[in-house]
PDB file of C-alpha atoms in Angstrom:
ATOM      1  CA  TRP A   1      21.011  45.162  -8.376  1.00 46.00           C
ATOM      2  CA  THR A   2      21.478  41.976  -6.384  1.00 50.00           C
ATOM      3  CA  THR A   3      20.709  38.355  -7.141  1.00 50.00           C
ATOM      4  CA  GLU A   4      20.040  37.817  -3.432  1.00 52.00           C
ATOM      5  CA  ALA A   5      16.879  39.912  -3.775  1.00 60.00           C
ATOM      6  CA  GLY A   6      15.231  37.438  -6.103  1.00 71.00           C
ATOM      7  CA  TYR A   7      11.912  37.989  -7.780  1.00 84.00           C
ATOM      8  CA  GLY A   8      11.776  34.788  -9.780  1.00 87.00           C
ATOM      9  CA  ALA A   9      13.714  31.908 -11.245  1.00 90.00           C
ATOM     10  CA  VAL A  10      13.934  29.414 -14.092  1.00 93.00           C
ATOM     11  CA  ALA A  11      14.375  25.712 -13.317  1.00 92.00           C
ATOM     12  CA  PHE A  12      16.177  22.896 -15.114  1.00 90.00           C
ATOM     13  CA  ASP A  13      13.069  21.921 -17.088  1.00 90.00           C
ATOM     14  CA  GLY A  14      12.052  25.437 -18.082  1.00 88.00           C
ATOM     15  CA  THR A  15       9.628  25.949 -15.173  1.00 89.00           C
ATOM     16  CA  VAL A  16       9.396  29.686 -14.415  1.00 91.00           C
ATOM     17  CA  TRP A  17       8.215  31.273 -11.194  1.00 89.00           C
ATOM     18  CA  ILE A  18       7.789  35.030 -10.835  1.00 92.00           C
ATOM     19  CA  ASP A  19       6.985  36.745  -7.524  1.00 88.00           C
ATOM     20  CA  GLU A  20       4.634  39.441  -8.802  1.00 91.00           C
ATOM     21  CA  GLY A  21       4.725  41.215  -5.421  1.00 90.00           C
ATOM     22  CA  ALA A  22       8.519  41.528  -5.639  1.00 87.00           C
ATOM     23  CA  VAL A  23       8.259  42.762  -9.230  1.00 91.00           C
ATOM     24  CA  VAL A  24       6.035  45.596  -7.998  1.00 93.00           C
ATOM     25  CA  ARG A  25       8.239  46.300  -4.931  1.00 89.00           C
ATOM     26  CA  TYR A  26      11.359  46.563  -7.099  1.00 88.00           C
ATOM     27  CA  GLY A  27       9.576  48.674  -9.719  1.00 91.00           C
ATOM     28  CA  LEU A  28      10.446  46.306 -12.568  1.00 91.00           C
ATOM     29  CA  THR A  29       8.816  46.686 -15.941  1.00 91.00           C
ATOM     30  CA  GLU A  30       7.321  43.788 -17.891  1.00 92.00           C
ATOM     31  CA  ASP A  31      10.119  44.166 -20.455  1.00 93.00           C
ATOM     32  CA  GLN A  32      12.760  43.860 -17.724  1.00 91.00           C
ATOM     33  CA  VAL A  33      11.141  40.691 -16.380  1.00 92.00           C
ATOM     34  CA  VAL A  34      10.799  39.187 -19.861  1.00 93.00           C
ATOM     35  CA  GLN A  35      14.446  39.996 -20.677  1.00 93.00           C
ATOM     36  CA  ALA A  36      15.760  38.655 -17.348  1.00 91.00           C
ATOM     37  CA  THR A  37      13.661  35.485 -17.779  1.00 92.00           C
ATOM     38  CA  ALA A  38      15.070  34.911 -21.272  1.00 94.00           C
ATOM     39  CA  GLU A  39      18.618  35.436 -19.977  1.00 92.00           C
ATOM     40  CA  ALA A  40      18.020  33.057 -17.060  1.00 91.00           C
ATOM     41  CA  ARG A  41      16.488  30.445 -19.373  1.00 93.00           C
ATOM     42  CA  ALA A  42      19.543  30.613 -21.672  1.00 95.00           C
ATOM     43  CA  LYS A  43      21.895  30.308 -18.685  1.00 93.00           C
ATOM     44  CA  VAL A  44      19.996  27.288 -17.339  1.00 92.00           C
ATOM     45  CA  GLU A  45      19.949  25.604 -20.753  1.00 92.00           C
ATOM     46  CA  ARG A  46      23.697  26.195 -21.142  1.00 92.00           C
ATOM     47  CA  ARG A  47      24.403  24.808 -17.689  1.00 91.00           C
ATOM     48  CA  MET A  48      22.196  21.787 -18.255  1.00 91.00           C
ATOM     49  CA  ALA A  49      24.106  21.002 -21.462  1.00 90.00           C
ATOM     50  CA  ILE A  50      27.464  21.349 -19.699  1.00 89.00           C
ATOM     51  CA  LEU A  51      26.609  19.658 -16.420  1.00 89.00           C
ATOM     52  CA  ARG A  52      24.315  16.862 -17.639  1.00 86.00           C
ATOM     53  CA  GLY A  53      26.590  16.134 -20.599  1.00 80.00           C
ATOM     54  CA  GLY A  54      23.688  14.911 -22.702  1.00 82.00           C
ATOM     55  CA  ARG A  55      22.537  12.450 -20.027  1.00 84.00           C
ATOM     56  CA  ALA A  56      18.800  12.275 -19.405  1.00 87.00           C
ATOM     57  CA  LEU A  57      17.458  13.226 -16.022  1.00 88.00           C
ATOM     58  CA  PRO A  58      17.120  10.269 -13.693  1.00 90.00           C
ATOM     59  CA  GLY A  59      13.614   8.996 -13.043  1.00 93.00           C
ATOM     60  CA  LEU A  60      12.117  10.820 -10.076  1.00 96.00           C
ATOM     61  CA  ALA A  61       8.659   9.225  -9.932  1.00 97.00           C
ATOM     62  CA  ASP A  62       7.804   7.848  -6.498  1.00 97.00           C
ATOM     63  CA  ARG A  63      11.322   8.562  -5.195  1.00 97.00           C
ATOM     64  CA  THR A  64      12.440  10.840  -2.400  1.00 98.00           C
ATOM     65  CA  VAL A  65      14.199  13.799  -4.024  1.00 97.00           C
ATOM     66  CA  ILE A  66      16.568  15.850  -1.895  1.00 98.00           C
ATOM     67  CA  VAL A  67      16.994  19.391  -3.213  1.00 96.00           C
ATOM     68  CA  VAL A  68      20.190  20.998  -1.905  1.00 95.00           C
ATOM     69  CA  ASP A  69      21.157  24.663  -2.095  1.00 93.00           C
ATOM     70  CA  ASP A  70      23.869  26.769  -0.457  1.00 92.00           C
ATOM     71  CA  GLY A  71      21.160  28.713   1.365  1.00 93.00           C
ATOM     72  CA  ILE A  72      17.800  30.416   1.047  1.00 91.00           C
ATOM     73  CA  ALA A  73      17.696  34.189   0.738  1.00 87.00           C
ATOM     74  CA  ALA A  74      14.447  35.000  -1.037  1.00 84.00           C
ATOM     75  CA  GLY A  75      13.532  31.408  -1.896  1.00 87.00           C
ATOM     76  CA  SER A  76      12.895  32.000  -5.579  1.00 86.00           C
ATOM     77  CA  THR A  77      15.330  29.398  -6.914  1.00 89.00           C
ATOM     78  CA  LEU A  78      14.287  26.712  -4.446  1.00 92.00           C
ATOM     79  CA  ARG A  79      10.589  27.343  -4.982  1.00 91.00           C
ATOM     80  CA  THR A  80      11.085  26.976  -8.726  1.00 92.00           C
ATOM     81  CA  ALA A  81      13.277  23.890  -8.378  1.00 94.00           C
ATOM     82  CA  ILE A  82      10.655  22.240  -6.154  1.00 96.00           C
ATOM     83  CA  ALA A  83       7.895  23.041  -8.664  1.00 94.00           C
ATOM     84  CA  ALA A  84      10.000  21.495 -11.451  1.00 95.00           C
ATOM     85  CA  VAL A  85      10.744  18.385  -9.398  1.00 96.00           C
ATOM     86  CA  ARG A  86       7.059  18.005  -8.519  1.00 96.00           C
ATOM     87  CA  ARG A  87       6.245  17.813 -12.264  1.00 94.00           C
ATOM     88  CA  HIS A  88       8.099  14.468 -12.218  1.00 95.00           C
ATOM     89  CA  ALA A  89       5.801  12.945  -9.536  1.00 97.00           C
ATOM     90  CA  PRO A  90       8.316  12.273  -6.770  1.00 97.00           C
ATOM     91  CA  GLY A  91       7.219  10.473  -3.648  1.00 97.00           C
ATOM     92  CA  GLU A  92       8.604  13.211  -1.436  1.00 97.00           C
ATOM     93  CA  VAL A  93      10.582  16.457  -1.834  1.00 98.00           C
ATOM     94  CA  VAL A  94      13.077  17.216   0.928  1.00 98.00           C
ATOM     95  CA  VAL A  95      15.082  20.457   1.096  1.00 98.00           C
ATOM     96  CA  ALA A  96      18.515  20.562   2.765  1.00 98.00           C
ATOM     97  CA  VAL A  97      20.299  23.880   3.224  1.00 97.00           C
ATOM     98  CA  PRO A  98      22.976  25.093   5.630  1.00 96.00           C
ATOM     99  CA  THR A  99      21.472  28.557   6.113  1.00 95.00           C
ATOM    100  CA  ALA A 100      18.285  30.508   5.412  1.00 94.00           C
ATOM    101  CA  HIS A 101      16.354  33.630   6.273  1.00 92.00           C
ATOM    102  CA  ASP A 102      13.456  32.698   8.547  1.00 93.00           C
ATOM    103  CA  HIS A 103      10.813  34.272   6.284  1.00 91.00           C
ATOM    104  CA  ALA A 104      12.052  32.443   3.186  1.00 90.00           C
ATOM    105  CA  LEU A 105      12.390  29.217   5.161  1.00 93.00           C
ATOM    106  CA  ARG A 106       8.743  29.398   6.230  1.00 94.00           C
ATOM    107  CA  SER A 107       7.731  29.985   2.607  1.00 92.00           C
ATOM    108  CA  ILE A 108       9.729  26.984   1.344  1.00 95.00           C
ATOM    109  CA  SER A 109       8.367  24.829   4.168  1.00 94.00           C
ATOM    110  CA  GLY A 110       4.943  25.342   2.619  1.00 94.00           C
ATOM    111  CA  VAL A 111       5.957  23.729  -0.702  1.00 95.00           C
ATOM    112  CA  ALA A 112       8.397  21.000   0.426  1.00 97.00           C
ATOM    113  CA  ASP A 113       7.542  17.863   2.364  1.00 98.00           C
ATOM    114  CA  ALA A 114      10.439  18.446   4.771  1.00 97.00           C
ATOM    115  CA  VAL A 115      13.073  21.144   5.223  1.00 97.00           C
ATOM    116  CA  TYR A 116      16.362  20.821   7.105  1.00 97.00           C
ATOM    117  CA  CYS A 117      18.355  23.966   7.881  1.00 97.00           C
ATOM    118  CA  ALA A 118      21.184  24.267  10.428  1.00 95.00           C
ATOM    119  CA  ASN A 119      21.433  28.075  10.604  1.00 93.00           C
ATOM    120  CA  VAL A 120      18.257  30.197  10.538  1.00 94.00           C
ATOM    121  CA  ARG A 121      18.717  33.963  10.436  1.00 90.00           C
ATOM    122  CA  SER A 122      16.360  36.896  10.628  1.00 88.00           C
ATOM    123  CA  GLY A 123      16.495  40.620  10.154  1.00 82.00           C
ATOM    124  CA  LEU A 124      15.742  43.087   7.421  1.00 79.00           C
ATOM    125  CA  MET A 125      18.698  42.174   5.178  1.00 75.00           C
ATOM    126  CA  PHE A 126      20.063  38.680   4.541  1.00 77.00           C
ATOM    127  CA  ALA A 127      22.517  37.343   2.007  1.00 83.00           C
ATOM    128  CA  VAL A 128      23.486  33.671   1.933  1.00 87.00           C
ATOM    129  CA  ALA A 129      27.152  34.675   1.642  1.00 87.00           C
ATOM    130  CA  ASP A 130      26.906  36.397   5.050  1.00 86.00           C
ATOM    131  CA  ALA A 131      26.597  32.984   6.725  1.00 89.00           C
ATOM    132  CA  TYR A 132      29.961  31.791   5.361  1.00 90.00           C
ATOM    133  CA  GLU A 133      33.485  32.638   6.465  1.00 91.00           C
ATOM    134  CA  GLU A 134      34.690  32.127   2.893  1.00 90.00           C
ATOM    135  CA  TRP A 135      32.378  32.554  -0.073  1.00 87.00           C
ATOM    136  CA  ARG A 136      32.879  32.326  -3.807  1.00 87.00           C
ATOM    137  CA  ASP A 137      30.883  31.186  -6.773  1.00 86.00           C
ATOM    138  CA  LEU A 138      32.020  28.051  -8.572  1.00 88.00           C
ATOM    139  CA  SER A 139      32.464  28.165 -12.330  1.00 91.00           C
ATOM    140  CA  ASP A 140      30.530  25.773 -14.517  1.00 90.00           C
ATOM    141  CA  ASP A 141      33.847  24.062 -15.344  1.00 90.00           C
ATOM    142  CA  GLU A 142      34.618  23.508 -11.648  1.00 93.00           C
ATOM    143  CA  VAL A 143      31.182  22.005 -11.064  1.00 91.00           C
ATOM    144  CA  ALA A 144      31.522  19.815 -14.175  1.00 88.00           C
ATOM    145  CA  ARG A 145      34.874  18.467 -12.843  1.00 90.00           C
ATOM    146  CA  VAL A 146      33.356  17.684  -9.436  1.00 90.00           C
ATOM    147  CA  LEU A 147      30.437  15.854 -11.069  1.00 87.00           C
ATOM    148  CA  ALA A 148      32.774  13.916 -13.398  1.00 86.00           C
ATOM    149  CA  ASP A 149      35.034  12.935 -10.483  1.00 90.00           C
ATOM    150  CA  SER A 150      32.007  11.788  -8.495  1.00 89.00           C
ATOM    151  CA  ALA A 151      30.699   9.724 -11.420  1.00 84.00           C
ATOM    152  CA  ALA A 152      34.135   8.126 -11.899  1.00 87.00           C
ATOM    153  CA  ARG A 153      34.296   7.157  -8.196  1.00 90.00           C
ATOM    154  CA  ARG A 154      30.828   5.571  -8.403  1.00 87.00           C
ATOM    155  CA  ARG A 155      31.921   3.471 -11.405  1.00 86.00           C
ATOM    156  CA  ALA A 156      35.212   2.372  -9.803  1.00 82.00           C
ATOM    157  CA  PRO A 157      35.278  -1.158  -8.354  1.00 79.00           C
TER     158      PRO A 157
END
């Protein structure tokens, strides 16, 4: 019904996190969760193939890893991303987001080493898009072009 009301997520390495309390609150069946998880896993695998272009992940061990998102609504995706990053033994995990719901921000603060957020909101309902004057999703192709352009600039003399 809305991706902003997350109840779980799948990370780049296959790490899955399910908020069992949210599953109960939303009245989801086990079959629905299994199906949504499989769909999310396929989407993540497809995006990894497109966006990484066959390149291995960089080494994260003992490094500071900054996890960036457009905002934190429920926190499912960030929580899962942090868990996946932690499997690679980073020195520190820092989260940087422009906006977040205060409840989700407190939750993420409990699993990250540091969290930076410029715009904290509260209230019963919160969607990340509400914090933006203009909002649209980027296609995988658009993101791939941005990453390729960035890589080309880094290689340029």
